[in-house]
Coordinates of C-alpha atoms in Angstrom, one line a residue:
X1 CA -5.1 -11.8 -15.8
X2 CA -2.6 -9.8 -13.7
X3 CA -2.0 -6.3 -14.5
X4 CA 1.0 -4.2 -13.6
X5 CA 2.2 -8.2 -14.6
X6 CA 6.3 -7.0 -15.0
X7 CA 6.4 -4.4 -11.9
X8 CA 7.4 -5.0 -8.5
X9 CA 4.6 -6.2 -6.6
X10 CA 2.3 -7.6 -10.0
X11 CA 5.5 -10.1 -11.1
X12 CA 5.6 -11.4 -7.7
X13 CA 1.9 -11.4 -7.8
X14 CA 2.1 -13.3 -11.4
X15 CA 4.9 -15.8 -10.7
X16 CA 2.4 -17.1 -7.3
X17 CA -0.6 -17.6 -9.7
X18 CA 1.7 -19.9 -11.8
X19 CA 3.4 -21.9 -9.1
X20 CA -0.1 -22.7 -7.9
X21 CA -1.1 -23.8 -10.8
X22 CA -3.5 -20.8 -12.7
X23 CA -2.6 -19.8 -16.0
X24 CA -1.6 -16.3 -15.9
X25 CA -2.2 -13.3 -18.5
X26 CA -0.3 -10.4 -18.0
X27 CA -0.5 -6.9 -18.5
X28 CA 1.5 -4.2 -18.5
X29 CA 2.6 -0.6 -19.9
X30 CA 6.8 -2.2 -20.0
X31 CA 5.0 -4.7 -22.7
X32 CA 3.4 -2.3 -24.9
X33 CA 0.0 -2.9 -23.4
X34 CA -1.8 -0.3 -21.3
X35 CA -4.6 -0.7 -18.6
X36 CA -6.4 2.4 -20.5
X37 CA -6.5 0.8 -23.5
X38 CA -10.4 -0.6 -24.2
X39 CA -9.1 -2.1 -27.3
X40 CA -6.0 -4.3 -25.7
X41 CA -8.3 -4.9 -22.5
X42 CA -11.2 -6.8 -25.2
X43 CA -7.9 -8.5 -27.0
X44 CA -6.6 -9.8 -23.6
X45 CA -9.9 -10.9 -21.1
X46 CA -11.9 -13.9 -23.5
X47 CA -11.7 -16.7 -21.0
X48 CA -10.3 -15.1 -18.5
X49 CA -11.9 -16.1 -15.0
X50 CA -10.4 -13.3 -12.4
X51 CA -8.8 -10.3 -13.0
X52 CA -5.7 -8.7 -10.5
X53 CA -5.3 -5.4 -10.8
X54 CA -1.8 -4.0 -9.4
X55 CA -1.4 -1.8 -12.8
X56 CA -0.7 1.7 -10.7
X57 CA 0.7 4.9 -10.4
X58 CA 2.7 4.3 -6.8
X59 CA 4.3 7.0 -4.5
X60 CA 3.6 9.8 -2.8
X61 CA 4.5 11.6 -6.0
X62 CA 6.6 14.6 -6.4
X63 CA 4.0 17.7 -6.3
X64 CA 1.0 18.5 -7.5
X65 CA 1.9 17.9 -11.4
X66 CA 1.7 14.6 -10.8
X67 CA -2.1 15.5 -10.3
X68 CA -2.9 14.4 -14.0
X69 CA -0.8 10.8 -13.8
X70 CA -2.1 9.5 -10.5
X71 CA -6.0 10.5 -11.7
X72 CA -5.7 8.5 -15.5
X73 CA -4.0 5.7 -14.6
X74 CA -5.2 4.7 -11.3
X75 CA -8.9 6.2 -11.8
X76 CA -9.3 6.3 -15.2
X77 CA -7.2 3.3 -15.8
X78 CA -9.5 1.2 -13.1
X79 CA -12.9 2.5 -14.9
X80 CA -11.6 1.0 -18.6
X81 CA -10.8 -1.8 -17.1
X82 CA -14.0 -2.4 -15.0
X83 CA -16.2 -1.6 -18.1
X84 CA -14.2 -4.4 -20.1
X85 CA -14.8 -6.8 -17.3
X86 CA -18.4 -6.2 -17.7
X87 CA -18.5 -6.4 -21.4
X88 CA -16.8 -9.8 -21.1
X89 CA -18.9 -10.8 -17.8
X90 CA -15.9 -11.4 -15.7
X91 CA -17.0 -11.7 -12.7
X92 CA -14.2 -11.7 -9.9
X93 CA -11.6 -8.9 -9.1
X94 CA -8.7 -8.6 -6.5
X95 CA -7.3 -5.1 -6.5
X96 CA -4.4 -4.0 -5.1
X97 CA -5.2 -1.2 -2.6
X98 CA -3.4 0.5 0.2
X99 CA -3.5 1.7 3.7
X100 CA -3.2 5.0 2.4
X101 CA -6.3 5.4 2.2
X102 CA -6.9 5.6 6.1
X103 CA -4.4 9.0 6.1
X104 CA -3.3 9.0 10.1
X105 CA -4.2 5.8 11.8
X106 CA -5.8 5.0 14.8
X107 CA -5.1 6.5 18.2
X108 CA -6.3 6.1 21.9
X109 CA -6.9 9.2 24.4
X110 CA -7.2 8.5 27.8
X111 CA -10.1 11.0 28.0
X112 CA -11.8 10.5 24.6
X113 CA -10.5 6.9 23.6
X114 CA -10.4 6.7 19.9
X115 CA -10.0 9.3 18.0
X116 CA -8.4 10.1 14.3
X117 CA -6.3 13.2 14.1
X118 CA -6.4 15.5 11.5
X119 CA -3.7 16.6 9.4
X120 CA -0.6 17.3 11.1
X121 CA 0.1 21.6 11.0
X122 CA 3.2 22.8 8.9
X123 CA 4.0 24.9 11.5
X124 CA 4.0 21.8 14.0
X125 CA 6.3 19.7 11.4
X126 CA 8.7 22.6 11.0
X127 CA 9.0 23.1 15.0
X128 CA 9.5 19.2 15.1
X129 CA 6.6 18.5 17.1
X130 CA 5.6 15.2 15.3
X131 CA 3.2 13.4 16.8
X132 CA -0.3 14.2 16.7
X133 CA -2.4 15.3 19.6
X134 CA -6.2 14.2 20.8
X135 CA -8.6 16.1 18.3
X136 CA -10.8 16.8 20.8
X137 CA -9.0 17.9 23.9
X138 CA -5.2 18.5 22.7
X139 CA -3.5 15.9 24.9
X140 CA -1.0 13.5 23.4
X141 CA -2.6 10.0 22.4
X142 CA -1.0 6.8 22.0
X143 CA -0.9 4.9 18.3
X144 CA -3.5 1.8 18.1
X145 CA -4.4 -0.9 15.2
X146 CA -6.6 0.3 12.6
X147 CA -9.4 -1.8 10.7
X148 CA -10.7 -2.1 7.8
X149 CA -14.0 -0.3 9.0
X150 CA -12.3 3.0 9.8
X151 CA -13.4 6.1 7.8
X152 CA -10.8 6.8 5.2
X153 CA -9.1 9.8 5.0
X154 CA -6.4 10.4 1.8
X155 CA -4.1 12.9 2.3
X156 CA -2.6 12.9 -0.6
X157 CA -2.5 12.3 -4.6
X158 CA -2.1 8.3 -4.4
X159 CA -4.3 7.9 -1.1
X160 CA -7.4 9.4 -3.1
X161 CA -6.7 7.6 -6.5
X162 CA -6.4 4.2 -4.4
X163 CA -9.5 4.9 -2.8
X164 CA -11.3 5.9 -6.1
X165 CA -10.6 2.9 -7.7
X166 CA -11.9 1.3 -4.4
X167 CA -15.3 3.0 -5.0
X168 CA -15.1 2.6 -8.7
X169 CA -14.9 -1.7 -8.1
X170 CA -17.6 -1.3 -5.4
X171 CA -19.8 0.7 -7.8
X172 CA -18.9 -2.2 -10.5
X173 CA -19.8 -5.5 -7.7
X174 CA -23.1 -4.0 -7.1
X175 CA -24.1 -2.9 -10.4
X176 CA -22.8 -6.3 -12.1
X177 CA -23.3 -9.0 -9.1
X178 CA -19.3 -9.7 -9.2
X179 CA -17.3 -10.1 -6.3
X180 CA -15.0 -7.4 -5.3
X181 CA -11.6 -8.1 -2.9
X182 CA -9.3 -4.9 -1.8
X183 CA -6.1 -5.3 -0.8
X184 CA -5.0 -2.7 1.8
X185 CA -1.5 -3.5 1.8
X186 CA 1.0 -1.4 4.1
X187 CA 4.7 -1.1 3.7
X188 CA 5.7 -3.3 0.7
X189 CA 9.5 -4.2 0.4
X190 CA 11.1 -7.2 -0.9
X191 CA 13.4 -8.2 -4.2
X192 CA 13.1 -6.0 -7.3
X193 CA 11.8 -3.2 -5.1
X194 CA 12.2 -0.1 -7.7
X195 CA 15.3 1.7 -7.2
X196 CA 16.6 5.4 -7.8
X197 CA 13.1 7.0 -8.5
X198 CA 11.0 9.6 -6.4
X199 CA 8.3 7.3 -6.2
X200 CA 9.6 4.1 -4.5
X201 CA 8.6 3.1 -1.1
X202 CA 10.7 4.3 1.9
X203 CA 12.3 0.4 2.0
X204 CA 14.0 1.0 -1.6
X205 CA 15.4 4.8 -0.7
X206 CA 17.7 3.7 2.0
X207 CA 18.9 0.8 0.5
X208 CA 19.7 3.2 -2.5
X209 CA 21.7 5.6 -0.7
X210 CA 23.8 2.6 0.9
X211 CA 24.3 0.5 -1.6
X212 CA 25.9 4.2 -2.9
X213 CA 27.8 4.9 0.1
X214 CA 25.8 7.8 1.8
X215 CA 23.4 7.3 5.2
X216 CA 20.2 7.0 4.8
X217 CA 18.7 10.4 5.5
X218 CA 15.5 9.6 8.0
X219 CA 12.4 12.2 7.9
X220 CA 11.5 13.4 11.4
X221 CA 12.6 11.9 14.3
X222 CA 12.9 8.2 12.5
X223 CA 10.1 7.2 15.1
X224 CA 7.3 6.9 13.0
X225 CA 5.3 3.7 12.8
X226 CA 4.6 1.5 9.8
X227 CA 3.7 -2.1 8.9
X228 CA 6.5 -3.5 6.8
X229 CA 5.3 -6.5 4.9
X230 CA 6.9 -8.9 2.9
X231 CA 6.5 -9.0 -1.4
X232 CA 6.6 -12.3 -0.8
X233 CA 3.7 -12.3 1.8
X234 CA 1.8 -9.9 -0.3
X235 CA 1.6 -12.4 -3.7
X236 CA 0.3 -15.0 -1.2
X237 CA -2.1 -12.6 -0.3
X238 CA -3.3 -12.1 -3.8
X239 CA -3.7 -16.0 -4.0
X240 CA -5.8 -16.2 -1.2
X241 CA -8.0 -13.4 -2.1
X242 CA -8.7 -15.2 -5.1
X243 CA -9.7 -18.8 -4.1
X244 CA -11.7 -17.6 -1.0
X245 CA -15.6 -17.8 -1.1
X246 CA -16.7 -14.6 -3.3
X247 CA -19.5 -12.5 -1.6
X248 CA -21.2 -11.6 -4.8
X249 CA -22.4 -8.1 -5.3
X250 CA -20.1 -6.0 -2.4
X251 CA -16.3 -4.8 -2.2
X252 CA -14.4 -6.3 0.8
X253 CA -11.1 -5.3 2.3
X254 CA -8.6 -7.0 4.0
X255 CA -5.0 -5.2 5.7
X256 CA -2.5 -6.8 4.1
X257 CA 0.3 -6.2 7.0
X258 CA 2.7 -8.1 9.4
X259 CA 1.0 -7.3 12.3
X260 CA 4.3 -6.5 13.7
X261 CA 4.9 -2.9 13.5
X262 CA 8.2 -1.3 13.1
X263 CA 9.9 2.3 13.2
X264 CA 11.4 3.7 10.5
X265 CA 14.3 4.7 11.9
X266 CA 14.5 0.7 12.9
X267 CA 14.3 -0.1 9.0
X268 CA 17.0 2.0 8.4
X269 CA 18.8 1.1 11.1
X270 CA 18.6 -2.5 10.6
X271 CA 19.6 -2.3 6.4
X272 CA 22.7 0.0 7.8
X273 CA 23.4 -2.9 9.7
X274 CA 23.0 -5.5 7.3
X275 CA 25.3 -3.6 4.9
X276 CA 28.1 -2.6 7.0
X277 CA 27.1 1.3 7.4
X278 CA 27.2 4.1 7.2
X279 CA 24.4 4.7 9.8
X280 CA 21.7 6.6 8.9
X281 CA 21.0 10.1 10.2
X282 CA 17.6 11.5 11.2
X283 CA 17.2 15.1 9.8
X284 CA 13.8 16.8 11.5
X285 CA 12.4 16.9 7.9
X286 CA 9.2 16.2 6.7
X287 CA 7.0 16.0 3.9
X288 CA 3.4 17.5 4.3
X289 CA 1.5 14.5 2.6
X290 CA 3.1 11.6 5.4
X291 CA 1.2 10.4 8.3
X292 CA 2.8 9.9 11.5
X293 CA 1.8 6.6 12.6
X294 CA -0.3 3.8 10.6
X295 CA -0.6 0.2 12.5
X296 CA -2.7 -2.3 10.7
X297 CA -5.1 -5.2 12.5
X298 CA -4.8 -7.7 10.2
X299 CA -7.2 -10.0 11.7
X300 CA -10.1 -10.0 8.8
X301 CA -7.7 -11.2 6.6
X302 CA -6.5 -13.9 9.0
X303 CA -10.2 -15.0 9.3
X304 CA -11.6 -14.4 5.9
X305 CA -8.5 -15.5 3.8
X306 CA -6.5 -17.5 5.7
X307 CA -3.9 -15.3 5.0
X308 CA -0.8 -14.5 7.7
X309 CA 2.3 -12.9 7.0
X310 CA 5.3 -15.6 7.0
X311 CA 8.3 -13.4 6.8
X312 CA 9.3 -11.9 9.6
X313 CA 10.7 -8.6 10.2
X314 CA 15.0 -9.8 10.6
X315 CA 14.9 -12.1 8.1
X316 CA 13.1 -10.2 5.0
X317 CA 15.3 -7.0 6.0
X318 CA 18.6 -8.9 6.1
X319 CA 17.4 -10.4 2.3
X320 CA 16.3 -7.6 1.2
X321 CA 19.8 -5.7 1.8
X322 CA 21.2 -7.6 -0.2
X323 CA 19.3 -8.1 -3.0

């Protein structure tokens, strides 16, 4: 069973599962059937062998009213549906998780070598000095790849509701025996990315504003580092996770990234391109819950799953333009 079957991410997850052969379930809110819902969850999950869970609220959100939303449907949501599994002694789960949940990546300083900044000042942000300094003694550091065995730290709404339902299915492999797989991914883009909401990725805003005409507008100084992974790559992903040896009992995760990291002031850059202008413009802005730089290692999930990105940086963006 896939949940969040008919959004972005869970269709592509769903439509993977079939091509492979596995006969898919789906569920999802846009079909009348909600992830919080005990009694749907006990009509859905007889003979059902592994459940993926993408159901979620996404985004950085809006403010803090969004509190509410981001704890009942990702927390909440996750527990129901955990608690069903267990009823109905399904014992495998792949959940989509994020690299949120690491808040600023990883960083090298000559003097200290790695460290983890805190959060970045709003008096730095507003003065535009962006990147973060050494924690310890204040000099600038250099970004680094981040594993999966760094200590998280959510900065905002989404990052701790991810890593709740983290601890939620960690708390539920133990207690049950099951096998537990989180997907960290980062930067998500691809066909039927959402469009024209405050809570689509970064990918689907700029191709917004061109597809209307208008420059991308590009927080900070458009240097800041992501990971921009393929949809495509990301349903393989979710395949892989779920035909690999379980490890009964315990919660692994896996970065689901490129491993080729890209500004986002390139991303814009390169859609601009792809669609003829206008060019974006970078306007020294900010918003308090971003990171400056996250970089994924995404060698466990080489090693475990098998899995490596296939879609490369050019080609997915000059697609995804024009889809």
């Amino acid at each position: 069973m896939v949940t969040g079957s008919a959004g972005f991410i869970g269709g592509h997850v769903a439509e993977t599962l079939e091509a492979a052969g596995h006969d898919v379930a789906g569920l999802d809110l846009r079909h009348g059937a909600d992830v919080r819902d005990a009694q749907a969850l006990d009509a859905l999950l007889p003979g059902v062998d592994v459940v993926v869970h993408q159901a979620a609220k996404v985004g950085l959100g809006v403010d803090v009213s969004d509190l509410p939303d981001y704890a009942s449907v990702n927390v909440y949501g996750t527990a129901v549906l955990l608690a069903a599994m267990a009823r109905h002694r399904i014992g495998r789960l792949v959940l989509a998780s994020s690299m949120v949940v690491y808040g600023e990546g990883d960083y090298e300083c000559v003097r200290h070598g790695r460290v983890r900044p805190g959060p970045r000042t709003v008096t730095d942000l507003e003065q535009g000095r962006f990147e973060p300094n050494c924690p310890r003694c204040g000099e600038p550091v250099r970004c680094a790849s981040i594993g999966e065995d760094a200590a998280p730290d959510p900065r905002n709404a989404y990052a701790t509701s991810k890593l709740a339902q983290e601890h939620l299915s960690a708390n539920w492999a133990r207690e049950t025996g099951g096998s537990a797989v989180a997907l960290r991914y980062h930067n998500v883009y691809g066909p039927r990315m959402p469009r024209d909401t405050p809570y689509a990725g970064v990918a689907a805003v700029f191709r917004s504003e061109l597809a209307a005409g208008r420059a991308p507008k590009v927080f900070e100084d458009g240097r800041q580092l992501r990971d921009f992974v393929h949809v495509r790559d990301v349903a393989r992903a979710n395949l892989a996770a779920m035909q690999a040896p379980s490890r009964p009992g315990e919660l692994r995760a896996y970065n689901i990234a490129s491993g080729a990291p890209h500004t986002v002031g390139e991303m814009a850059a390169t859609l601009a391109a792809e669609r003829g202008g206008p060019d974006p413009r970078t306007t020294g802005g900010y918003r308090l819950g971003d990171v400056r730089h996250i970089v994924a290692s995404p060698e466990r999930a080489g090693r475990d799953l098998g899995f490596h990105a296939g879609i490369g940086f050019d080609a997915g963006m000059k697609e995804f333009a024009r889809s």
